[in-house]
Tab-separated table of C-alpha atoms in Angstrom:
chain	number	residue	atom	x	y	z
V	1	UNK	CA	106.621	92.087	109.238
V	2	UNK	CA	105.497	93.245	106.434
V	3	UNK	CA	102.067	90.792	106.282
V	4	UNK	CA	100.733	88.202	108.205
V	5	UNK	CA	98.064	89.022	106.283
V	6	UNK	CA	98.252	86.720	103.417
V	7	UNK	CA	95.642	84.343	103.802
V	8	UNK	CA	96.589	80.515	104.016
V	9	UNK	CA	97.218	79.297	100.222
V	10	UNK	CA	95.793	78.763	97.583
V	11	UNK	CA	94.238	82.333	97.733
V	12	UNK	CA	97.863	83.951	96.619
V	13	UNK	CA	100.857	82.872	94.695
V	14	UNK	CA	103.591	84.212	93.050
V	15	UNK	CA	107.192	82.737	92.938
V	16	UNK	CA	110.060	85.280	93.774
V	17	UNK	CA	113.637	84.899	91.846
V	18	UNK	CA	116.767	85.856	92.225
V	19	UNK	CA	120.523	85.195	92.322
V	20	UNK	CA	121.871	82.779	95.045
V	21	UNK	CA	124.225	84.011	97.895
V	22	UNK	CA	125.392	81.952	100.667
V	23	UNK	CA	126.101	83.826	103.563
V	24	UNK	CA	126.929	86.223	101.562
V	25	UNK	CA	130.401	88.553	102.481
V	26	UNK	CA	130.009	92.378	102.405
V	27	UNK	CA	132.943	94.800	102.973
V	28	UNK	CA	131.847	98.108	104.530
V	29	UNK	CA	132.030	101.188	101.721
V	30	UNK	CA	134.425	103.721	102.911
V	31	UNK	CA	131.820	106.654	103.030
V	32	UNK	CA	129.086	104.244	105.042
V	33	UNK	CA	127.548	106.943	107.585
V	34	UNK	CA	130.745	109.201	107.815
V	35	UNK	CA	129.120	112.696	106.551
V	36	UNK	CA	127.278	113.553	109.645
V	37	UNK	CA	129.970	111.974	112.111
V	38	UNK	CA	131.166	115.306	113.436
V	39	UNK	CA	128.030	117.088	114.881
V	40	UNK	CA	124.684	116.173	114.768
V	41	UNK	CA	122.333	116.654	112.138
V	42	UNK	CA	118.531	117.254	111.694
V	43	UNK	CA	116.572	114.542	110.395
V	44	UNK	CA	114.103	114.227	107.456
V	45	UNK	CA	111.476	112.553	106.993
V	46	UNK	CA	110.973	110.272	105.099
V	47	UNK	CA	114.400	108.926	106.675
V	48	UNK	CA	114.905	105.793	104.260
V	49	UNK	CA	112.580	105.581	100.863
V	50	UNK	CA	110.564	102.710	100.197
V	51	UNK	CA	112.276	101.097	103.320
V	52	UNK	CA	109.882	99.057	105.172
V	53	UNK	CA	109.775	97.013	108.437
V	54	UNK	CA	112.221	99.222	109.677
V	55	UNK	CA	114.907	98.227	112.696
V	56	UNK	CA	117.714	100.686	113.925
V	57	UNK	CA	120.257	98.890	116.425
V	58	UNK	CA	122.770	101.534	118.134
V	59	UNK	CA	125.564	99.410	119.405
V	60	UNK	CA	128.150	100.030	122.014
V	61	UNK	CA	130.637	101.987	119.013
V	62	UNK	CA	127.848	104.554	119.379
V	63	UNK	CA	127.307	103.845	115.854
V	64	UNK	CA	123.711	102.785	114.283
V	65	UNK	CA	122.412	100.103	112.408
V	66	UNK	CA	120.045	99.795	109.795
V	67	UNK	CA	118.323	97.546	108.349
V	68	UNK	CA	114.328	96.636	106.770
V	69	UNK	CA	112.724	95.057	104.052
V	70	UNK	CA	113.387	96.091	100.327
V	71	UNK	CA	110.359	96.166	98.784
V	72	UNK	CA	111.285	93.623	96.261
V	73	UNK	CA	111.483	90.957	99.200
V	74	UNK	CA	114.863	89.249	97.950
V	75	UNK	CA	117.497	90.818	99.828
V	76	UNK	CA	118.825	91.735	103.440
V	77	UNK	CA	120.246	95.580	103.337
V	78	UNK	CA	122.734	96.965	106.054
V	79	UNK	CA	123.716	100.939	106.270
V	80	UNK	CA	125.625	102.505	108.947
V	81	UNK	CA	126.158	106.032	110.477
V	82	UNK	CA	126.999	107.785	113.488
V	83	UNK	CA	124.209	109.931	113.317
V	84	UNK	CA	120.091	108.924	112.770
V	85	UNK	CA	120.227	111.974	109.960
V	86	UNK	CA	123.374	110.077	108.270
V	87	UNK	CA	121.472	107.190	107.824
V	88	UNK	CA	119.624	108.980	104.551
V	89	UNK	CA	122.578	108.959	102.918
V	90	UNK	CA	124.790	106.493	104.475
V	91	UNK	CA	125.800	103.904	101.430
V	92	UNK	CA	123.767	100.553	101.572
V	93	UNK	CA	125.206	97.181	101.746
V	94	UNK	CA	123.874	93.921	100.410
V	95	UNK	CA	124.802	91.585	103.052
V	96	UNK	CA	122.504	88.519	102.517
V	97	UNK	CA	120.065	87.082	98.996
V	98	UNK	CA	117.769	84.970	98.742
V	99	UNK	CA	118.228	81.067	97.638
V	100	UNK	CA	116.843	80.410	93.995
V	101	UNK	CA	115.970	76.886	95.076
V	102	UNK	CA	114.471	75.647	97.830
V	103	UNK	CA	114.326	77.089	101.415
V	104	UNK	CA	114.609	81.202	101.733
V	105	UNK	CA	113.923	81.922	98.356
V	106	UNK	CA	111.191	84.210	98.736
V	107	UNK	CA	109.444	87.356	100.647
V	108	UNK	CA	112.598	88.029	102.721
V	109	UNK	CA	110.784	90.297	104.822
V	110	UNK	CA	111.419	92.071	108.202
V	111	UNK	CA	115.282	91.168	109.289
V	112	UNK	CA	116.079	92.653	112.298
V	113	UNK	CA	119.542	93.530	113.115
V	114	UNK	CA	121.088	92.051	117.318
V	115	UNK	CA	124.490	92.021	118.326
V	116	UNK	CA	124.162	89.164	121.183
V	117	UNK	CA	127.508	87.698	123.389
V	118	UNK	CA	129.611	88.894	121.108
V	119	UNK	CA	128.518	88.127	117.556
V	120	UNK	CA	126.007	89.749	114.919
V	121	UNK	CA	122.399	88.040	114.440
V	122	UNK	CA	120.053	88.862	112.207
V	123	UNK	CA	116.085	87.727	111.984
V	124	UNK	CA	114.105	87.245	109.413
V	125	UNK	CA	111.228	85.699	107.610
V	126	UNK	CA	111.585	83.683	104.229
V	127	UNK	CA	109.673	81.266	102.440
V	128	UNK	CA	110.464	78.183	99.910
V	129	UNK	CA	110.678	79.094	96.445
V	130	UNK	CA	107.568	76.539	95.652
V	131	UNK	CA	105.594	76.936	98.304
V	132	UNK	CA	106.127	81.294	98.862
V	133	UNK	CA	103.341	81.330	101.596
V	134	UNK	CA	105.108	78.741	103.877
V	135	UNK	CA	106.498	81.854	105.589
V	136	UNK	CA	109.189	80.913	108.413
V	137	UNK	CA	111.755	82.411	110.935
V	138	UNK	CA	115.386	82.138	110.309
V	139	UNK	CA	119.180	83.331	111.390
V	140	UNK	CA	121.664	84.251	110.394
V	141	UNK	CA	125.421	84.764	111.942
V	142	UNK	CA	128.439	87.019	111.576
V	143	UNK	CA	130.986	86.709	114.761
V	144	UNK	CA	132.800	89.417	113.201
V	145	UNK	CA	133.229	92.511	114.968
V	146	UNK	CA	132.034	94.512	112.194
V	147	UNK	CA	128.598	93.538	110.278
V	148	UNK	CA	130.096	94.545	107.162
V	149	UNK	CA	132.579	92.051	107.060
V	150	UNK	CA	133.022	88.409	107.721
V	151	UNK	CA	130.809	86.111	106.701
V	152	UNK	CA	127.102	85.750	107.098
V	153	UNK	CA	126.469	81.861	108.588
V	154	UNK	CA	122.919	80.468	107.872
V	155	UNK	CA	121.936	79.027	111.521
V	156	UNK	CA	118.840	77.715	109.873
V	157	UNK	CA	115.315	77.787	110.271
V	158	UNK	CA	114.058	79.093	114.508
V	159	UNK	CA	111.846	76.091	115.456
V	160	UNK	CA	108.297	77.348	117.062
V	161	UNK	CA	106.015	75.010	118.654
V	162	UNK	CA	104.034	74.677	115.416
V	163	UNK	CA	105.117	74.261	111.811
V	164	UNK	CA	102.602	77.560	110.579
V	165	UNK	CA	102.919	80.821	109.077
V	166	UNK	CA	105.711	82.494	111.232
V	167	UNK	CA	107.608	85.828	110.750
V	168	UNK	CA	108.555	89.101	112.828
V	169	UNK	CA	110.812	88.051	115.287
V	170	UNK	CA	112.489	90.270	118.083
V	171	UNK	CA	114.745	89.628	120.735
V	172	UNK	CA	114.949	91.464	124.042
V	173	UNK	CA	116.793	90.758	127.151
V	174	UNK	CA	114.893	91.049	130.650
V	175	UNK	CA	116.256	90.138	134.302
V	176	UNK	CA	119.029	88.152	133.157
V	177	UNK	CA	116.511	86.072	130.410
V	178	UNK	CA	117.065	86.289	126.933
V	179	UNK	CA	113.390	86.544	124.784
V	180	UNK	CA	111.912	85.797	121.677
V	181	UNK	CA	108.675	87.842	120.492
V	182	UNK	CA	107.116	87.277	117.253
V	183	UNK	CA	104.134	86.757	115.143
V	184	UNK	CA	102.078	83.311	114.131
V	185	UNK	CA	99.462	81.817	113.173
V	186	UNK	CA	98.102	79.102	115.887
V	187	UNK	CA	96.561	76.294	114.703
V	188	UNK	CA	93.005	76.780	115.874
V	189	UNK	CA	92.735	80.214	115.870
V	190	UNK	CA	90.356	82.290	113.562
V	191	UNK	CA	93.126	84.566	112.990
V	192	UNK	CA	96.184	85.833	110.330
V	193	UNK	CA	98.562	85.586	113.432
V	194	UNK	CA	99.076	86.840	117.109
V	195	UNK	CA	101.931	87.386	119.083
V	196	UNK	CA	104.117	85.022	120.991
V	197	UNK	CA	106.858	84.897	123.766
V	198	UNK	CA	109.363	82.715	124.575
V	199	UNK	CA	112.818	82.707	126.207
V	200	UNK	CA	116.212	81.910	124.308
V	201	UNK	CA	118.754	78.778	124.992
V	202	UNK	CA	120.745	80.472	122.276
V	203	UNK	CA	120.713	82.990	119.858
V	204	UNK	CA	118.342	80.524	117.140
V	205	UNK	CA	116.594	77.972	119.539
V	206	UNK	CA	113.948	78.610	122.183
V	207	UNK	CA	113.673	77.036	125.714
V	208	UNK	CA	110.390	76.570	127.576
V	209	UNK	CA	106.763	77.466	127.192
V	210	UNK	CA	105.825	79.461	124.137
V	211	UNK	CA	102.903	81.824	125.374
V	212	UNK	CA	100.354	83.620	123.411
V	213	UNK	CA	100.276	87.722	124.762
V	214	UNK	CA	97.347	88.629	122.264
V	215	UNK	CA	95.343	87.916	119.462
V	216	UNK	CA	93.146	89.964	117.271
V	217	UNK	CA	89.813	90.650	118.977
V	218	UNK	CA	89.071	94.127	118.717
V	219	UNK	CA	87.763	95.770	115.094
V	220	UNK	CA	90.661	97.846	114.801
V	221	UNK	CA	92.714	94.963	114.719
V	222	UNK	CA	90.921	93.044	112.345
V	223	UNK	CA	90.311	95.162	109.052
V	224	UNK	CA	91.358	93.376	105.983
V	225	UNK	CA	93.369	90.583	107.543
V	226	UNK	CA	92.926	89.601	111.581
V	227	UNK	CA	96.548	90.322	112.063
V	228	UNK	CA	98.687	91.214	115.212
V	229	UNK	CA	102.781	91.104	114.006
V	230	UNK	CA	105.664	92.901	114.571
V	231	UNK	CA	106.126	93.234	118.149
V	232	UNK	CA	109.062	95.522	119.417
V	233	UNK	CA	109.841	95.909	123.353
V	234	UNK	CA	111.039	98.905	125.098
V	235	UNK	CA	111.526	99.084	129.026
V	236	UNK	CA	110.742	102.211	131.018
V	237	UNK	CA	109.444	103.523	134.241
V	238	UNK	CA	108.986	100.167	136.017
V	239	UNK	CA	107.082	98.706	133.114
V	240	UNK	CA	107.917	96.647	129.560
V	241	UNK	CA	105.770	97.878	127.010
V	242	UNK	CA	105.360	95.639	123.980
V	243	UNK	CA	103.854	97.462	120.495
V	244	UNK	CA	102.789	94.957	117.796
V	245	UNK	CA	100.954	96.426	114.516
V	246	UNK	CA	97.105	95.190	113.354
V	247	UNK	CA	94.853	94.843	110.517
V	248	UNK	CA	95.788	94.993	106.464
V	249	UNK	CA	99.243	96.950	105.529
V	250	UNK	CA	96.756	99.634	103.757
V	251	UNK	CA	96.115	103.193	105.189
V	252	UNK	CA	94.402	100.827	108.371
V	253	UNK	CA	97.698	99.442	109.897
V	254	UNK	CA	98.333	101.004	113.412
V	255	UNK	CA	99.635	100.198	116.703
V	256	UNK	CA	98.569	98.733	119.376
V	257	UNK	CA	100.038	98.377	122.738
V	258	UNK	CA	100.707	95.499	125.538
V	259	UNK	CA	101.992	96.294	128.936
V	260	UNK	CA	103.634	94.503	132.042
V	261	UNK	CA	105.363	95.309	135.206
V	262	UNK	CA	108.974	94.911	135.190
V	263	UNK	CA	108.849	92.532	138.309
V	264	UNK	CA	106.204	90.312	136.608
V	265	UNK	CA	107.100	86.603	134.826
V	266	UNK	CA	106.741	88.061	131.051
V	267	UNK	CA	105.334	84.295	130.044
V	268	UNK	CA	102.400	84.344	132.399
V	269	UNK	CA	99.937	85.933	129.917
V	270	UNK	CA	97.651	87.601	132.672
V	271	UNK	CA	100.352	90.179	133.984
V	272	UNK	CA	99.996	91.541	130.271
V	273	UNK	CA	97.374	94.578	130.082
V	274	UNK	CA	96.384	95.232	126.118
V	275	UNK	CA	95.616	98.631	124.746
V	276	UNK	CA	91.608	98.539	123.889
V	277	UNK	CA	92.526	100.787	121.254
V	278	UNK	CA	95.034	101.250	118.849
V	279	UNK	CA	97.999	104.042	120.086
V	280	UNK	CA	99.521	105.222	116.462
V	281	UNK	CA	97.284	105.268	113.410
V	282	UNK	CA	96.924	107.090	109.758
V	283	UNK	CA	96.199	111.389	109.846
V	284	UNK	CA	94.910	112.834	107.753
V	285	UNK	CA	96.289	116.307	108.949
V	286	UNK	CA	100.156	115.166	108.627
V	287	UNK	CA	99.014	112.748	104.960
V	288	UNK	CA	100.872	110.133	106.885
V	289	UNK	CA	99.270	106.200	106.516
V	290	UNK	CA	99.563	103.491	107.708
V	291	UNK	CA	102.201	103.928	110.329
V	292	UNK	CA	103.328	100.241	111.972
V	293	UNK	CA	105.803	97.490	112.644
V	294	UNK	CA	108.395	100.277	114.280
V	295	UNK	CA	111.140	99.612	116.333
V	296	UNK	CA	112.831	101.603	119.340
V	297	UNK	CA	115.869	103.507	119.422
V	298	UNK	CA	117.826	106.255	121.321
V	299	UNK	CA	119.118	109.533	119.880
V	300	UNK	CA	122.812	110.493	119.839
V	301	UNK	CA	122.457	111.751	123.428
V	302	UNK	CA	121.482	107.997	123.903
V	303	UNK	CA	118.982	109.454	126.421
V	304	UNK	CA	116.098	110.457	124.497
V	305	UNK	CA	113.646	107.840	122.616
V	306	UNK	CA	113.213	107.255	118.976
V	307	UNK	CA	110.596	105.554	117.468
V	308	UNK	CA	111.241	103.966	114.302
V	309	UNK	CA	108.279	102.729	111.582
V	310	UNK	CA	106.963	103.168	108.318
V	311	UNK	CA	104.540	104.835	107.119
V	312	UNK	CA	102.965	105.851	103.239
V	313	UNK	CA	102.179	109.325	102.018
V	314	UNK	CA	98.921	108.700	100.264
V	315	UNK	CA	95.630	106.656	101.461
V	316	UNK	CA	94.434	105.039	98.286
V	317	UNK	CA	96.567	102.111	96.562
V	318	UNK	CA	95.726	100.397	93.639
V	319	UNK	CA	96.131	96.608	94.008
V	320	UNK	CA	97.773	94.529	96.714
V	321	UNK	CA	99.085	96.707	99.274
V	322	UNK	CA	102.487	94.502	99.116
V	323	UNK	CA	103.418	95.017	95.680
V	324	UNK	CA	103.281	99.023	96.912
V	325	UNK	CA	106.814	100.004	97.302
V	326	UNK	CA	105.963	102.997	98.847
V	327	UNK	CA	106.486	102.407	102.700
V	328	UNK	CA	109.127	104.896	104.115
V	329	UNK	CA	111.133	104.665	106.878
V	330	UNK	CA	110.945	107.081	109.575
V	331	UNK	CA	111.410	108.722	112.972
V	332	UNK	CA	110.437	110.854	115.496
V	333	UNK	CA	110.121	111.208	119.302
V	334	UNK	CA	108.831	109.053	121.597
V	335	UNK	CA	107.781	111.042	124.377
V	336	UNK	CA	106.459	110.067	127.965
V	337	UNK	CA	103.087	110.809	129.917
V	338	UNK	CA	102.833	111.985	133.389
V	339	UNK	CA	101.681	108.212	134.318
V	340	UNK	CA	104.865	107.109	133.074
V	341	UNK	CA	103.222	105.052	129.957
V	342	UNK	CA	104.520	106.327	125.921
V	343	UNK	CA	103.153	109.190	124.717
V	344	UNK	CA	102.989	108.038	120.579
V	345	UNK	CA	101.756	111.170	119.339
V	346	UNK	CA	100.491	110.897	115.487
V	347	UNK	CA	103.153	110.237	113.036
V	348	UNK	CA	104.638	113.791	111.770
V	349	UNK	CA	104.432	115.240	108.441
V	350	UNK	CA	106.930	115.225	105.864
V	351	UNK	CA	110.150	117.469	106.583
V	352	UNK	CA	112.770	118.129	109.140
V	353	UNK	CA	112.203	116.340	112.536
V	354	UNK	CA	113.432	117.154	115.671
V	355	UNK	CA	114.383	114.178	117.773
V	356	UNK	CA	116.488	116.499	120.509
V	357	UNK	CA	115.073	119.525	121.901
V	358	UNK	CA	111.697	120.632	122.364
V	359	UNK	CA	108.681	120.162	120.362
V	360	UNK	CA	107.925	118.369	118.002
């Protein structure tokens, strides 16, 4: 999510609080996402202010869904538009707070937003309100055909193979097999956290082995924190390419990049080939930094591919880089090389972007 990077405690506390809501029940505003619903609309970046972690599900209603981490960690947000330009102003939703006592009461970070047999999940990483680095996975529920309504169901904590810093978690399905890909630290390691996969019984429990696809070992991936997080999956020209983000949330968080054949068992850690170096960092040319943990998306010709991150405007930040509010949500193109493998680009400047069409 937002940090894998916080060193194991005691090196950082800090105890989050906030007003209780139990599966909390949101109603959708009338004007959610209608203003761009006739045509579409140019983009802007940034898309979302201080909007990080971002994830942008389009469902089957050919609507999309928004949702990331607010940067005062005690809250799950939900917008809603037709268009990816309506999102901007598409009115926001509180759908979820945090606990004042006990279990998710603090850093809500990352939730990811999956509409799976029929019901609404969402993902995301919380911690106890007296222990706020004893960062976990959990779920929540809402069987109601519309996320804005109905009621939110706590499923409870996702249980990993170890009982360790945990967070980031994605779901893709492959071949028929439901997957779970997210970020943790294994005991052992001389690491922040690396990624995992595992496949799904059900929407909140995992089945199987729970494999390890990389680790940070190059010095990209290491500066500040030794951090790989936030994987997101997107399958295309015969292959599954996985993007996770590395090193400190500071102007040195980037992409990097793991890739398999489509025919390949995903849990066999082998038939994974890693990126030696990083595919989406900080310019200097565009003043964008820090671009990472991005999702995928298509645009409204639900042909062409979005991808969706966050990124700063400036380099230099005084303090902790997470108590910066200042990571914007945003979007552009994902385009395609002649080999078939994505084409990342450098993440654009500020101003209009242009998703459909030709360049850029």
């Amino acid at each position: 999510m937002t940090s894998s990077q916080t060193p194991p405690p005691p090196t950082r506390r800090g105890v989050l609080r906030g007003a209780l809501a139990l599966g909390a029940v949101a109603t959708v505003p009338a004007a959610a996402g209608t203003a761009h619903a006739a045509g579409t609309a140019t983009p802007t970046n940034p898309l979302v202010h201080q909007r990080a972690d971002p994830h942008i599900h389009r469902h089957t209603d050919r609507r999309y869904y928004f949702t990331a981490t607010a940067p005062e960690y005690d809250r799950i947000i939900l917008r809603s538009s037709h268009t990816l330009a309506g999102l901007a102003t598409a009115e926001e939703a509180v759908i979820w707070r945090r606990h004042t006592t006990g279990d998710m009461a603090a850093h809500i970070w990352a939730p990811e937003i999956h509409h799976i047999n029929g019901a609404w999940y969402i993902y995301f990483a919380a911690a106890p309100a007296d222990d706020v680095w004893k960062i976990r996975i959990w779920v929540l529920e809402n069987k109601n055909p519309n996320p804005f309504r109905g009621t939110w169901t706590e499923k409870g904590r996702l249980t990993t193979a170890w009982d360790t810093f945990s967070l980031d978690a994605t779901t893709f399905t492959h071949n028929s097999d439901r997957y779970l890909a997210w970020a943790q630290h294994e005991p052992g390691m001389d690491n922040n956290t690396g990624v995992f996969l595992s496949r799904m019984a059900n929407p909140w429990t995992l089945t199987g082995p729970q494999v390890r696809l990389t680790t940070p070992e190059y010095a990209w991936e290491r500066i500040g924190f030794k951090v790989n997080e936030g994987p997101s999956a997107i399958r295309r020209n015969g292959r599954l390419f996985m993007t996770y983000s590395a090193s400190a949330t500071d102007a040195n968080y980037c992409l990097g990049l793991l890739t398999a054949d489509e025919n390949a068992d995903l849990l066999a850690p082998g038939n994974w080939k890693k990126s030696p170096v990083p595919v989406f960092t900080s310019n200097d040319t565009t003043a964008q930094y820090g671009p990472g943990h991005n999702s995928f998306t298509v645009a409204e010709d639900g042909r062409t591919d979005v991808i969706v991150y966050h990124a700063r405007q400036y380099k230099e930040i005084t303090g902790d880089p997470l108590h910066d509010p200042n990571r914007h949500t945003r979007i552009q193109r994902l385009r395609w090389k002649p080999d078939g493998t994505p084409d990342f680009g450098v993440p654009v400047a500020d101003g209009p972007v242009r998703i459909l069409g030709g360049r850029p």
